[in-house]
Amino acid sequence: MVVGAVAFAVLLPFALNRTPPASTASTPGTPEPAEDGTPEPEPTAEPEPVAVLAVGDGWTVATGDGAATWPQLVVEGLAADGTPAELTVAAGAGAGYMQPGADGNTFEELVAAQPADRVFDVVVFFGSQNDTGGAAAVRTAATAAFTRAQEAWPDAGLVVVGPPWRGDDPPASVIEARAGVQSAATAAGATFLDPLEEGWFAEDEGLVAGADGGYPTATGHRLLADRILPAVRAALEARTAE
């Protein structure tokens, strides 16, 4: 540093008395002028992608006709808004807060299985109509899953979607599961979306395909994405505002 300062002090008088040569080179960092002399605008830096984790049951990963799933459509919607996003899906057919899925994991275990160095900006839980243990038991299991997520990613927004049902007459077990999930979500400070109360799938007009309860079609997944995307946007905006 001293040598550099001395060199600068010695050369400065010569630099001030020297007539600079004509040059068309631009100053580093200055945009190149256009043909009419107007500087070109500097390129806009691409925003860093946000990380989205979707935790759920078969409705999160399967389709009735091979279409894109709602998590994929939500990420596409964010990108269309100018917010690129990276998606991780941790879900399985038959899974729930209490009920292990086909891979043997509950929602809490699906969260715990994420790499320790992975950081998410928003976590979306979806479901679950697979839980049949009653409202109190579902609340306990849902609370454990939300706590696990909030401990792992304390700055992440949390969006919770209650269990959906095909038709307008959900069984008592699904209504009780919804009550348990809603109670736990409220206590966790999460945004709660209620497909049963809002009748998302009350009238099945090509929204779900399959004789065994089925999975959403392309139209069904689009409906889910249209309902969930605004909540994800709001969760991300709330993080930015903090």
Coordinates of C-alpha atoms in Angstrom, one line a residue:
M1 CA 0.0 0.0 0.0
V2 CA 2.8 2.5 0.8
V3 CA 4.7 1.7 -2.4
G4 CA 1.5 2.1 -4.4
A5 CA 0.8 5.5 -2.7
V6 CA 4.4 6.7 -3.4
A7 CA 4.2 5.7 -7.0
F8 CA 0.9 7.5 -7.4
A9 CA 2.3 10.7 -5.8
V10 CA 5.4 10.6 -8.1
L11 CA 3.4 10.1 -11.3
L12 CA 0.6 12.4 -10.6
P13 CA 2.4 15.7 -11.6
F14 CA 3.4 14.1 -14.9
A15 CA -0.2 12.9 -15.5
L16 CA -1.6 16.4 -14.8
N17 CA 0.9 18.1 -17.2
R18 CA 0.4 15.6 -20.0
T19 CA -2.0 16.1 -22.8
P20 CA -4.2 13.0 -23.1
P21 CA -4.2 11.4 -26.5
A22 CA -7.4 11.3 -28.4
S23 CA -9.3 8.0 -27.8
T24 CA -12.6 6.5 -28.6
A25 CA -12.3 3.9 -25.8
S26 CA -15.0 4.1 -23.2
T27 CA -14.2 4.3 -19.5
P28 CA -14.5 0.9 -17.8
G29 CA -18.0 0.5 -16.5
T30 CA -19.4 3.2 -18.9
P31 CA -21.9 1.9 -21.5
E32 CA -20.6 1.9 -25.1
P33 CA -22.2 4.8 -27.0
A34 CA -24.7 4.0 -29.7
E35 CA -24.2 5.2 -33.3
D36 CA -26.1 8.4 -32.5
G37 CA -23.9 9.0 -29.4
T38 CA -26.5 7.9 -26.9
P39 CA -25.0 5.5 -24.3
E40 CA -26.4 2.1 -24.3
P41 CA -28.3 1.1 -21.1
E42 CA -26.4 -1.1 -18.8
P43 CA -27.8 -4.7 -18.7
T44 CA -30.2 -5.4 -15.9
A45 CA -29.0 -8.0 -13.4
E46 CA -31.1 -11.1 -13.2
P47 CA -32.8 -11.6 -9.8
E48 CA -31.7 -14.5 -7.7
P49 CA -34.2 -17.4 -7.9
V50 CA -36.3 -18.1 -4.8
A51 CA -36.5 -21.6 -3.5
V52 CA -39.9 -23.2 -3.1
L53 CA -40.6 -26.5 -1.2
A54 CA -43.9 -28.2 -1.8
V55 CA -44.8 -30.9 0.7
G56 CA -47.9 -33.0 0.1
D57 CA -49.8 -36.1 -0.9
G58 CA -50.6 -37.7 -4.3
W59 CA -52.5 -34.5 -5.4
T60 CA -49.1 -32.7 -5.3
V61 CA -47.2 -35.2 -7.5
A62 CA -49.7 -37.0 -9.6
T63 CA -52.1 -36.1 -12.4
G64 CA -55.2 -37.7 -14.0
D65 CA -53.9 -37.0 -17.5
G66 CA -50.1 -36.5 -17.3
A67 CA -50.3 -32.7 -17.2
A68 CA -48.1 -30.3 -15.2
T69 CA -48.8 -30.4 -11.5
W70 CA -49.8 -27.4 -9.4
P71 CA -46.3 -26.9 -7.9
Q72 CA -44.8 -26.7 -11.4
L73 CA -47.5 -24.2 -12.5
V74 CA -47.0 -22.1 -9.4
V75 CA -43.3 -21.8 -10.2
E76 CA -44.1 -20.9 -13.8
G77 CA -46.5 -18.2 -12.5
L78 CA -43.7 -16.7 -10.3
A79 CA -41.4 -16.7 -13.3
A80 CA -44.0 -14.9 -15.4
D81 CA -44.1 -12.3 -12.7
G82 CA -40.4 -11.8 -13.0
T83 CA -39.5 -13.9 -10.0
P84 CA -37.5 -17.0 -11.1
A85 CA -37.9 -19.9 -8.7
E86 CA -36.4 -23.3 -8.0
L87 CA -38.8 -26.0 -7.1
T88 CA -38.4 -29.0 -4.7
V89 CA -41.2 -31.4 -4.3
A90 CA -41.4 -33.7 -1.2
A91 CA -44.6 -35.6 -1.6
G92 CA -46.0 -39.1 -2.1
A93 CA -49.2 -40.9 -2.8
G94 CA -51.0 -41.7 0.4
A95 CA -48.9 -39.4 2.6
G96 CA -50.3 -37.1 5.3
Y97 CA -49.4 -35.4 8.5
M98 CA -50.1 -38.7 10.4
Q99 CA -50.3 -41.2 7.5
P100 CA -47.1 -42.5 5.9
G101 CA -47.1 -42.5 2.2
A102 CA -46.1 -45.2 -0.3
D103 CA -42.4 -44.4 0.5
G104 CA -43.1 -44.7 4.3
N105 CA -42.8 -41.0 5.1
T106 CA -45.2 -38.6 6.8
F107 CA -45.1 -34.8 6.0
E108 CA -42.8 -34.2 8.9
E109 CA -40.4 -36.9 7.7
L110 CA -40.5 -35.5 4.2
V111 CA -39.4 -32.1 5.6
A112 CA -36.7 -33.7 7.7
A113 CA -35.3 -35.5 4.7
Q114 CA -34.3 -32.3 3.0
P115 CA -30.5 -31.6 2.8
A116 CA -29.2 -29.7 5.8
D117 CA -27.6 -27.0 3.7
R118 CA -30.8 -26.4 1.6
V119 CA -32.5 -23.1 2.3
F120 CA -36.1 -22.4 1.2
D121 CA -37.8 -19.1 0.9
V122 CA -41.4 -20.5 1.0
V123 CA -42.8 -23.8 2.1
V124 CA -46.2 -25.0 1.0
F125 CA -48.0 -27.9 2.7
F126 CA -50.9 -29.5 0.9
G127 CA -53.4 -31.9 2.4
S128 CA -54.2 -34.3 3.7
Q129 CA -57.4 -36.3 3.1
N130 CA -55.3 -39.4 4.0
D131 CA -55.3 -38.5 7.7
T132 CA -58.1 -40.2 9.6
G133 CA -57.1 -39.9 13.2
G134 CA -59.4 -37.1 14.3
A135 CA -58.8 -33.4 14.6
A136 CA -56.7 -33.4 17.8
A137 CA -54.3 -36.0 16.5
V138 CA -54.0 -34.3 13.1
R139 CA -53.3 -31.0 14.8
T140 CA -50.5 -32.6 16.8
A141 CA -48.9 -34.1 13.7
A142 CA -49.4 -31.0 11.7
T143 CA -47.8 -28.8 14.4
A144 CA -44.8 -31.1 14.4
A145 CA -44.4 -30.7 10.6
F146 CA -44.7 -26.9 10.7
T147 CA -42.3 -26.7 13.6
R148 CA -39.8 -28.8 11.8
A149 CA -40.0 -26.5 8.8
Q150 CA -39.8 -23.3 10.8
E151 CA -36.8 -24.5 12.8
A152 CA -35.0 -25.5 9.6
W153 CA -35.9 -22.3 7.6
P154 CA -36.9 -19.6 10.1
D155 CA -37.1 -17.0 7.4
A156 CA -39.3 -18.9 5.0
G157 CA -42.9 -18.0 4.4
L158 CA -45.4 -20.8 5.3
V159 CA -48.5 -21.5 3.2
V160 CA -50.8 -24.4 4.3
V161 CA -53.5 -25.8 2.0
G162 CA -56.1 -27.9 3.8
P163 CA -57.4 -31.2 2.4
P164 CA -59.5 -31.0 -0.8
W165 CA -62.3 -33.3 -1.6
R166 CA -63.9 -34.3 -4.9
G167 CA -67.6 -33.4 -4.7
D168 CA -69.6 -31.4 -2.2
D169 CA -70.0 -34.1 0.6
P170 CA -66.6 -34.8 2.2
P171 CA -66.6 -37.5 4.9
A172 CA -66.3 -36.7 8.6
S173 CA -62.7 -37.8 8.6
V174 CA -61.7 -35.2 6.0
I175 CA -63.6 -32.5 7.8
E176 CA -61.9 -33.4 11.1
A177 CA -58.5 -33.5 9.3
R178 CA -59.2 -30.0 7.9
A179 CA -60.0 -28.7 11.4
G180 CA -56.8 -30.1 12.8
V181 CA -54.6 -28.7 10.0
Q182 CA -56.3 -25.3 10.2
S183 CA -55.8 -25.0 14.0
A184 CA -52.1 -25.9 13.7
A185 CA -51.6 -23.5 10.7
T186 CA -53.2 -20.7 12.6
A187 CA -51.0 -21.3 15.7
A188 CA -47.9 -21.4 13.5
G189 CA -48.8 -18.0 11.9
A190 CA -49.1 -19.6 8.5
T191 CA -51.4 -18.6 5.6
F192 CA -54.2 -21.2 5.5
L193 CA -56.2 -22.0 2.4
D194 CA -59.4 -24.0 2.7
P195 CA -60.5 -26.0 -0.4
L196 CA -63.5 -27.4 1.5
E197 CA -64.9 -24.1 2.7
E198 CA -64.3 -22.5 -0.6
G199 CA -65.6 -25.4 -2.6
W200 CA -62.7 -25.7 -5.0
F201 CA -63.7 -29.2 -6.2
A202 CA -67.4 -29.2 -5.1
E203 CA -68.5 -29.4 -8.7
D204 CA -66.3 -31.8 -10.6
E205 CA -66.4 -30.6 -14.2
G206 CA -63.4 -32.5 -15.5
L207 CA -61.2 -31.4 -12.6
V208 CA -60.4 -34.9 -11.3
A209 CA -59.8 -38.1 -13.2
G210 CA -59.7 -41.7 -11.8
A211 CA -62.2 -44.0 -10.3
D212 CA -60.4 -44.5 -7.0
G213 CA -60.8 -40.9 -5.8
G214 CA -58.4 -39.9 -8.6
Y215 CA -56.0 -37.1 -9.2
P216 CA -56.4 -33.6 -10.7
T217 CA -56.5 -33.3 -14.4
A218 CA -54.7 -30.4 -16.2
T219 CA -57.8 -28.3 -15.4
G220 CA -57.7 -29.4 -11.8
H221 CA -54.0 -28.6 -11.3
R222 CA -54.5 -25.2 -13.0
L223 CA -57.3 -24.5 -10.5
L224 CA -55.1 -25.4 -7.6
A225 CA -52.2 -23.3 -8.9
D226 CA -54.5 -20.3 -9.5
R227 CA -55.6 -20.5 -5.8
I228 CA -52.2 -21.2 -4.3
L229 CA -50.0 -18.8 -6.4
P230 CA -51.4 -15.5 -4.8
A231 CA -50.6 -16.9 -1.3
V232 CA -47.1 -17.8 -2.3
R233 CA -46.6 -14.4 -3.8
A234 CA -47.8 -12.7 -0.6
A235 CA -45.5 -14.9 1.5
L236 CA -42.5 -13.9 -0.6
E237 CA -43.5 -10.2 -0.5
A238 CA -43.9 -10.4 3.3
R239 CA -40.3 -11.7 3.6
T240 CA -39.0 -8.9 1.4
A241 CA -40.8 -6.3 3.5
E242 CA -39.3 -7.5 6.8

